[in-house]
Short mmCIF file of C-alpha atoms in Angstrom, two decimals:
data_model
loop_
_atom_site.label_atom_id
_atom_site.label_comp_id
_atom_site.label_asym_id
_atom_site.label_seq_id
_atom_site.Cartn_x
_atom_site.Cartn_y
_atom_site.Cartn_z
CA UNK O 147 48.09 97.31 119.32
CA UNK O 148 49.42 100.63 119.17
CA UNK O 149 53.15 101.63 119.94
CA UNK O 150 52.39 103.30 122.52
CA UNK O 151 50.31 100.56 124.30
CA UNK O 152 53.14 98.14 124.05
CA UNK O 153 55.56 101.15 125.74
CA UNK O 154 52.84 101.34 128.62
CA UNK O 155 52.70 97.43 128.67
CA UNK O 156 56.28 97.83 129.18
CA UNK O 157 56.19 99.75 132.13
CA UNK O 158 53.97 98.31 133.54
CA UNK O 159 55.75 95.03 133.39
CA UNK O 160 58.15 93.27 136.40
CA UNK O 161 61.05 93.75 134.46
CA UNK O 162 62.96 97.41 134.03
CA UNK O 163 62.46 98.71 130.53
CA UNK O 164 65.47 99.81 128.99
CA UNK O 165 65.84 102.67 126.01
CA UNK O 166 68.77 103.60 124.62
CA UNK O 167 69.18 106.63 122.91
CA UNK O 168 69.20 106.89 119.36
CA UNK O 169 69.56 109.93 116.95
CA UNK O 170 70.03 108.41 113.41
CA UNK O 171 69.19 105.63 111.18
CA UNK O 172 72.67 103.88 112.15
CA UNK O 173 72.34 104.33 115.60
CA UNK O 174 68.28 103.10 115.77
CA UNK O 175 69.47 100.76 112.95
CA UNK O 176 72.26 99.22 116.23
CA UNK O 177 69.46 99.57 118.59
CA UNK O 178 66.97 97.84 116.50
CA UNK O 179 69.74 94.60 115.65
CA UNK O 180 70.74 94.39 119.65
CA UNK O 181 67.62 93.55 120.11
CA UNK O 182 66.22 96.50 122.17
CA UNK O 183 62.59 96.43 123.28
CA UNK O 184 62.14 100.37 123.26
CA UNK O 185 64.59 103.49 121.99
CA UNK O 186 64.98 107.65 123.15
CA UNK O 187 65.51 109.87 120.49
CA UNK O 188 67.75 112.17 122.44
CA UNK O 189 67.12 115.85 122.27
CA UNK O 190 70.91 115.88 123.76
CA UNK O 191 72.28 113.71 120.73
CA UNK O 192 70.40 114.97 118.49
CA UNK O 193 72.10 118.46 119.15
CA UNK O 194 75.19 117.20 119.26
CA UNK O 195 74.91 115.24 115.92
CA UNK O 196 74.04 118.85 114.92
CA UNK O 197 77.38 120.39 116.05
CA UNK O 198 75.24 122.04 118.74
CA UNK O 199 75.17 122.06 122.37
CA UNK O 200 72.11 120.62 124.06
CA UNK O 201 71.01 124.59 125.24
CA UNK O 202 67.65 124.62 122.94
CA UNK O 203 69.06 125.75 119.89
CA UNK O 204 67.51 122.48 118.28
CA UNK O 205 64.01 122.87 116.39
CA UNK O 206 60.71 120.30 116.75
CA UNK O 207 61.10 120.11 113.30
CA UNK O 208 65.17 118.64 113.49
CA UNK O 209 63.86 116.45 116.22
CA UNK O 210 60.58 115.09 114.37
CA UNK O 211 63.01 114.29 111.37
CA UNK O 212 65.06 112.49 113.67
CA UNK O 213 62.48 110.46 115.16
CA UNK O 214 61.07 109.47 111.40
CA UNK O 215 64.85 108.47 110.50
CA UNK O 216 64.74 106.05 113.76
CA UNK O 217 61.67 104.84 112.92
CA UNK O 218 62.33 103.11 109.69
CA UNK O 219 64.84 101.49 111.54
CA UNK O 220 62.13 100.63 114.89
CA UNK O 221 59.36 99.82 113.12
CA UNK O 222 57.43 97.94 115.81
CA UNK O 223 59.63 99.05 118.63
CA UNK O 224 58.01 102.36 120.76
CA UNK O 225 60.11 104.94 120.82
CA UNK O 226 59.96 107.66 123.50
CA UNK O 227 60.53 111.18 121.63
CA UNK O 228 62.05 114.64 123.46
CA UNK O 229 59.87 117.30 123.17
CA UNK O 230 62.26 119.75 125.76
CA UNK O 231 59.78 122.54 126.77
CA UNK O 232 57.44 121.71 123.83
CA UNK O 233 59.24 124.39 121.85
CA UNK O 234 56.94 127.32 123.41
CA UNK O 235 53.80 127.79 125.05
CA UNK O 236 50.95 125.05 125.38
CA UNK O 237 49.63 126.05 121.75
CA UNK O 238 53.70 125.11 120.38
CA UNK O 239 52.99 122.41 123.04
CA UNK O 240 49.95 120.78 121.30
CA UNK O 241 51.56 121.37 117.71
CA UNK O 242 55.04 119.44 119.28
CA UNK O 243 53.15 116.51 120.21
CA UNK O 244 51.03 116.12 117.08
CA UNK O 245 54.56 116.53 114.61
CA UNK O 246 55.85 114.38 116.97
CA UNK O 247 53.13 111.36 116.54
CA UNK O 248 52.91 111.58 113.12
CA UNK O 249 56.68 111.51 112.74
CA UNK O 250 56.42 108.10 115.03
CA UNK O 251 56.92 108.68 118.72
CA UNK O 252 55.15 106.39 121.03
CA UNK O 253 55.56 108.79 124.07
CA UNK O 254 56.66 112.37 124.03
CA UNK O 255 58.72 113.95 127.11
CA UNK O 256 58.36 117.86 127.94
CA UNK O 257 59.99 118.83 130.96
CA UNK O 258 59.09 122.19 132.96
CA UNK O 259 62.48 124.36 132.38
CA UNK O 260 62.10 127.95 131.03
CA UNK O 261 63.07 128.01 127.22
CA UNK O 262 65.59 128.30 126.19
CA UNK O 263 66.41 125.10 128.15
CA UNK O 264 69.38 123.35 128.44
CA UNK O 265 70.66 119.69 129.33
CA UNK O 266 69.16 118.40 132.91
CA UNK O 267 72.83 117.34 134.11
CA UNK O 268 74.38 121.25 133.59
CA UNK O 269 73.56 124.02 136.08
CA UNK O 270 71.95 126.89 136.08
CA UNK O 271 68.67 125.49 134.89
CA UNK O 272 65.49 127.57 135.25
CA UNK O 273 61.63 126.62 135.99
CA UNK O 274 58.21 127.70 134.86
CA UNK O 275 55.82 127.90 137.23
CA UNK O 276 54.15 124.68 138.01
CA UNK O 277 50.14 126.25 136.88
CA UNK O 278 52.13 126.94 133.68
CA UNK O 279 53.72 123.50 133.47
CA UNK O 280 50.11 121.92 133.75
CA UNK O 281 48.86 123.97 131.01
CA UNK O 282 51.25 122.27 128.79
CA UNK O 283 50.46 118.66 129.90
CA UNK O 284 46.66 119.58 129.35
CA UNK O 285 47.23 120.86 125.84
CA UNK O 286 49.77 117.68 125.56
CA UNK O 287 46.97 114.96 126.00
CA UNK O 288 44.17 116.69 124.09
CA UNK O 289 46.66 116.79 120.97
CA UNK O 290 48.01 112.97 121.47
CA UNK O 291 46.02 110.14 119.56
CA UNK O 292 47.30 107.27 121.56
CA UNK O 293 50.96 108.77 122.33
CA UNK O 294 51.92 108.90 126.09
CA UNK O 295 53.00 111.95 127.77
CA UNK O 296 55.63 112.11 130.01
CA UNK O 297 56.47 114.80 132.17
CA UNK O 298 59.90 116.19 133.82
CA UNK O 299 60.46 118.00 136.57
CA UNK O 300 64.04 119.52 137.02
CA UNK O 301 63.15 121.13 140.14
CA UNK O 302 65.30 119.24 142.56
CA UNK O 303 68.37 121.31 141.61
CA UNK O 304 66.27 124.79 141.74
CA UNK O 305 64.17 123.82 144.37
CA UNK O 306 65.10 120.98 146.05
CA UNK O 307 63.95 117.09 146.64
CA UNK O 308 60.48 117.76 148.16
CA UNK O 309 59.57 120.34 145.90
CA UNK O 310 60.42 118.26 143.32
CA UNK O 311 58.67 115.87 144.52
CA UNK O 312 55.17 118.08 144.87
CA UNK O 313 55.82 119.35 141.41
CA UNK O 314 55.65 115.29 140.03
CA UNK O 315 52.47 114.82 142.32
CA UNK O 316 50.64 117.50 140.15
CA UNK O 317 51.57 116.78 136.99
CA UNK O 318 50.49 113.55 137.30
CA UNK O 319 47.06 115.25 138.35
CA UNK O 320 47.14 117.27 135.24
CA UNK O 321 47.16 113.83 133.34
CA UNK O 322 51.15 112.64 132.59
CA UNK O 323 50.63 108.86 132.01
CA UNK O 324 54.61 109.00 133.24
CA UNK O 325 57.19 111.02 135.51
CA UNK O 326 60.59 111.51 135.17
CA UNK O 327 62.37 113.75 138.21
CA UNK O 328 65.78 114.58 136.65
CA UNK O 329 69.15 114.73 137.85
CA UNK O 330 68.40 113.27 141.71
CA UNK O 331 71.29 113.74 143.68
CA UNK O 332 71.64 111.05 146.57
CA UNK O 333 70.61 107.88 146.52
CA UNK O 334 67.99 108.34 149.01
CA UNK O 335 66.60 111.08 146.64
CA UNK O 336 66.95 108.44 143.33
CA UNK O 337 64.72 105.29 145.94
CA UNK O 338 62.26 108.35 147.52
CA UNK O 339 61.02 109.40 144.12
CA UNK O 340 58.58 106.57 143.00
CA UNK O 341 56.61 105.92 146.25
CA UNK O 342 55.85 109.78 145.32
CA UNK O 343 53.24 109.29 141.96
CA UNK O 344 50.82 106.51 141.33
CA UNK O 345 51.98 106.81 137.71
CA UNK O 346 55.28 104.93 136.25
CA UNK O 347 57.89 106.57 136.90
CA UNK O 348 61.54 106.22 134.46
CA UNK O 349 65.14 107.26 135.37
CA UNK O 350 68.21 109.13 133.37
CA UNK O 351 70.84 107.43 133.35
CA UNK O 352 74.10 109.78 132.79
CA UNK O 353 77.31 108.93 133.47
CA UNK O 354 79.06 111.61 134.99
CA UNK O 355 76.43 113.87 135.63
CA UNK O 356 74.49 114.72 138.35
CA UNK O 357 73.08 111.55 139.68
CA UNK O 358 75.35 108.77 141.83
CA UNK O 359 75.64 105.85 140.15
CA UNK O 360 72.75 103.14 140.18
CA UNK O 361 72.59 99.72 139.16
CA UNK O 362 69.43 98.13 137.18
CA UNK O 363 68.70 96.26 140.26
CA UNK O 364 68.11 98.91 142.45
CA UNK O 365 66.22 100.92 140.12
CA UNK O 366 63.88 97.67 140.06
CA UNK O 367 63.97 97.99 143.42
CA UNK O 368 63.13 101.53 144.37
CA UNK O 369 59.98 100.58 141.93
CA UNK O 370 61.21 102.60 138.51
CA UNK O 371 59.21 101.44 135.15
CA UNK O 372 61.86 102.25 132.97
CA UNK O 373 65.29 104.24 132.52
CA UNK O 374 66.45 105.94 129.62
CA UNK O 375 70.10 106.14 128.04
CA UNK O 376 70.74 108.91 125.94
CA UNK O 377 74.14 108.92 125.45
CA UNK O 378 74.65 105.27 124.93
CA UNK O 379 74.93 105.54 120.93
CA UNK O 380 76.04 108.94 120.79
CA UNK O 381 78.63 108.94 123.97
CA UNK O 382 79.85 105.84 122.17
CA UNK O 383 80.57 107.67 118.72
CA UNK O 384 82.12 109.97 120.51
CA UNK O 385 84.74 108.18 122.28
CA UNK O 386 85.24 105.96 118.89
CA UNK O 387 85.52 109.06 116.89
CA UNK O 388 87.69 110.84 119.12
CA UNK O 389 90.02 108.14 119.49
CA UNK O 390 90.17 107.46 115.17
CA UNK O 391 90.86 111.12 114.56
CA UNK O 392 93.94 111.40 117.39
CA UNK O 393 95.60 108.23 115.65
CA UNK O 394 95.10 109.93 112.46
CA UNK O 395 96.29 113.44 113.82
CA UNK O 396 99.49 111.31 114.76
CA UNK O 397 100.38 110.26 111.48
CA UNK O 398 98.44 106.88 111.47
CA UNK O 399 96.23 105.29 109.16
CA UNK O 400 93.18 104.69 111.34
CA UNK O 401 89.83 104.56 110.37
CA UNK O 402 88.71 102.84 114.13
CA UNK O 403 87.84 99.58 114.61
CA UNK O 404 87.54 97.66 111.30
CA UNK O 405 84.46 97.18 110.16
CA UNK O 406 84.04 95.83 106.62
CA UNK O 407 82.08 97.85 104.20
CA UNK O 408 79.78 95.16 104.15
CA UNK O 409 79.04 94.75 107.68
CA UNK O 410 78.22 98.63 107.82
CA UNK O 411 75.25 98.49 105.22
CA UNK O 412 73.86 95.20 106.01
CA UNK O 413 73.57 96.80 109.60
CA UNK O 414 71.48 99.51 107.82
CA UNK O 415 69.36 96.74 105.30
CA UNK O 416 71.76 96.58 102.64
CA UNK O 417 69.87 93.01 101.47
CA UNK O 418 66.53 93.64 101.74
CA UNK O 419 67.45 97.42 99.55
CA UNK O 420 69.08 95.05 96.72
CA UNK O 421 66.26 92.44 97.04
CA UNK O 422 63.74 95.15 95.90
CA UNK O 423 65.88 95.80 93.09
CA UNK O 424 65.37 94.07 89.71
CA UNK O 425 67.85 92.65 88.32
CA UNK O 426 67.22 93.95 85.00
CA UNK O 427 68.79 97.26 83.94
CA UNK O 428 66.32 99.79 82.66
CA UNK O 429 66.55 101.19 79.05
CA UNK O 430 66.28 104.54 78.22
CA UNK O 431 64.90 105.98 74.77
#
């Protein structure tokens, strides 16, 4: 079974699917060890790994490597890819979703901003027309093997709820196995939004951004498939990171929570590296 039949089994199934969002080999290497049944590879933590805000400055190619890195760690596990606006037009479009397969996504997300895009939770987004936005889903599934495509809509904070709303009706029309209506502001808007496809539809969670906050149960309620996390590794770093280096700043020896050397690299396969590793030393001539 492909990867990206088990993600649609997924979503299909009683229970909300959870993805975290990864953007390394130590952070899908966590993900992978907790036990996770699916991961995101971020386009948001993958530019800030980068030193770069998330405002499209990012590449397909920076993303696809990320996604490969992850997958060595997710073998098995789908993994729901990023694609922003698909980097261009529908050709860049068809070209993202191929690079994106081969590198291992399971499902690849383009959303309907105008590049260059930037995050769904700051303002001043802008939208392509929705004939535009189709093209791109069209050109999406005729490059995907088996990958799912799943389409955003940031309309509701350019447009508004309903129009929003109409906007996820028709790309589900143009074929997106999956909708994802970003950064709903209400509550009512969050429990409206999948009575409004006959398609799964998955959920952002961001803390403090633009959405209140939901729990798990309601989501399961309102009917969502899925939500995705993609600051739940990299938020975490953050705040871990930021915390080491002001303890440091203030004349302490910190390094952060103590983790043994150990502990790190057997979280990244430190045993099965030095079981493929003879024991005999090499000789040279």
């Amino acid at each position: 079974m492909s990867d990206a039949q088990v993600l649609s089994d997924l979503l299909r199934a009683d229970r909300l699917l959870a993805a975290p969002g990864v953007y390394d080999g130590l952070s899908a290497a966590v993900a992978a060890r907790a036990g996770v049944k699916a991961a995101y590879v971020s386009g948001a933590a993958v530019s800030a790994s980068e030193g770069l805000p998330d405002i499209g400055l990012t590449t397909v190619t920076e993303v696809a490597r990320a996604i490969s890195v992850a997958r060595r760690h997710l073998a098995g596990l789908p993994i729901i890819a990023d694609g922003d606006t698909g980097f261009g037009d529908e050709t860049n479009t068809f070209r993202t979703v191929q690079t994106y397969e081969i590198a291992g996504a399971a499902a690849v997300q383009l959303e309907d901003q105008v590049f260059p895009k930037r995050c769904g939770h700051l303002d001043d987004k802008a939208l392509v027309e929705a004939d535009e936005f189709c093209l791109k889903i069209e050109a999406a599934t005729a490059a995907r093997s088996t990958a799912l495509i799943v389409a955003r809509t940031d309309a509701v904070a350019v447009e508004g709820i309903d129009a929003a709303l109409r906007r996820a009706r028709r790309y589900a029309e143009a074929g997106a196995d999956v909708i994802f209506v970003e950064a709903p502001q209400t509550i009512e808007q969050i429990a409206d939004i999948p009575g409004a496809v006959d398609v799964p539809v998955i959920f952002n969670v961001v803390p403090g951004g633009k959405s209140p906050d939901v729990s798990r149960e309601q989501l399961e309620e309102f009917g969502y498939a899925g939500a995705i996390l993609p600051a739940a590794t990299v938020g975490a770093a953050f705040s871990a990171m930021t915390a080491a280096m002001a303890d440091i700043a203030d004349g302490r020896l910190s390094s952060g929570p103590a983790v043994a050397p150990r502990v790190l690299f057997e979280a990244v396969g430190l045993d099965a590296w030095l079981g493929r590793r003879s024991s005999e030393v090499p000789t040279h001539a």
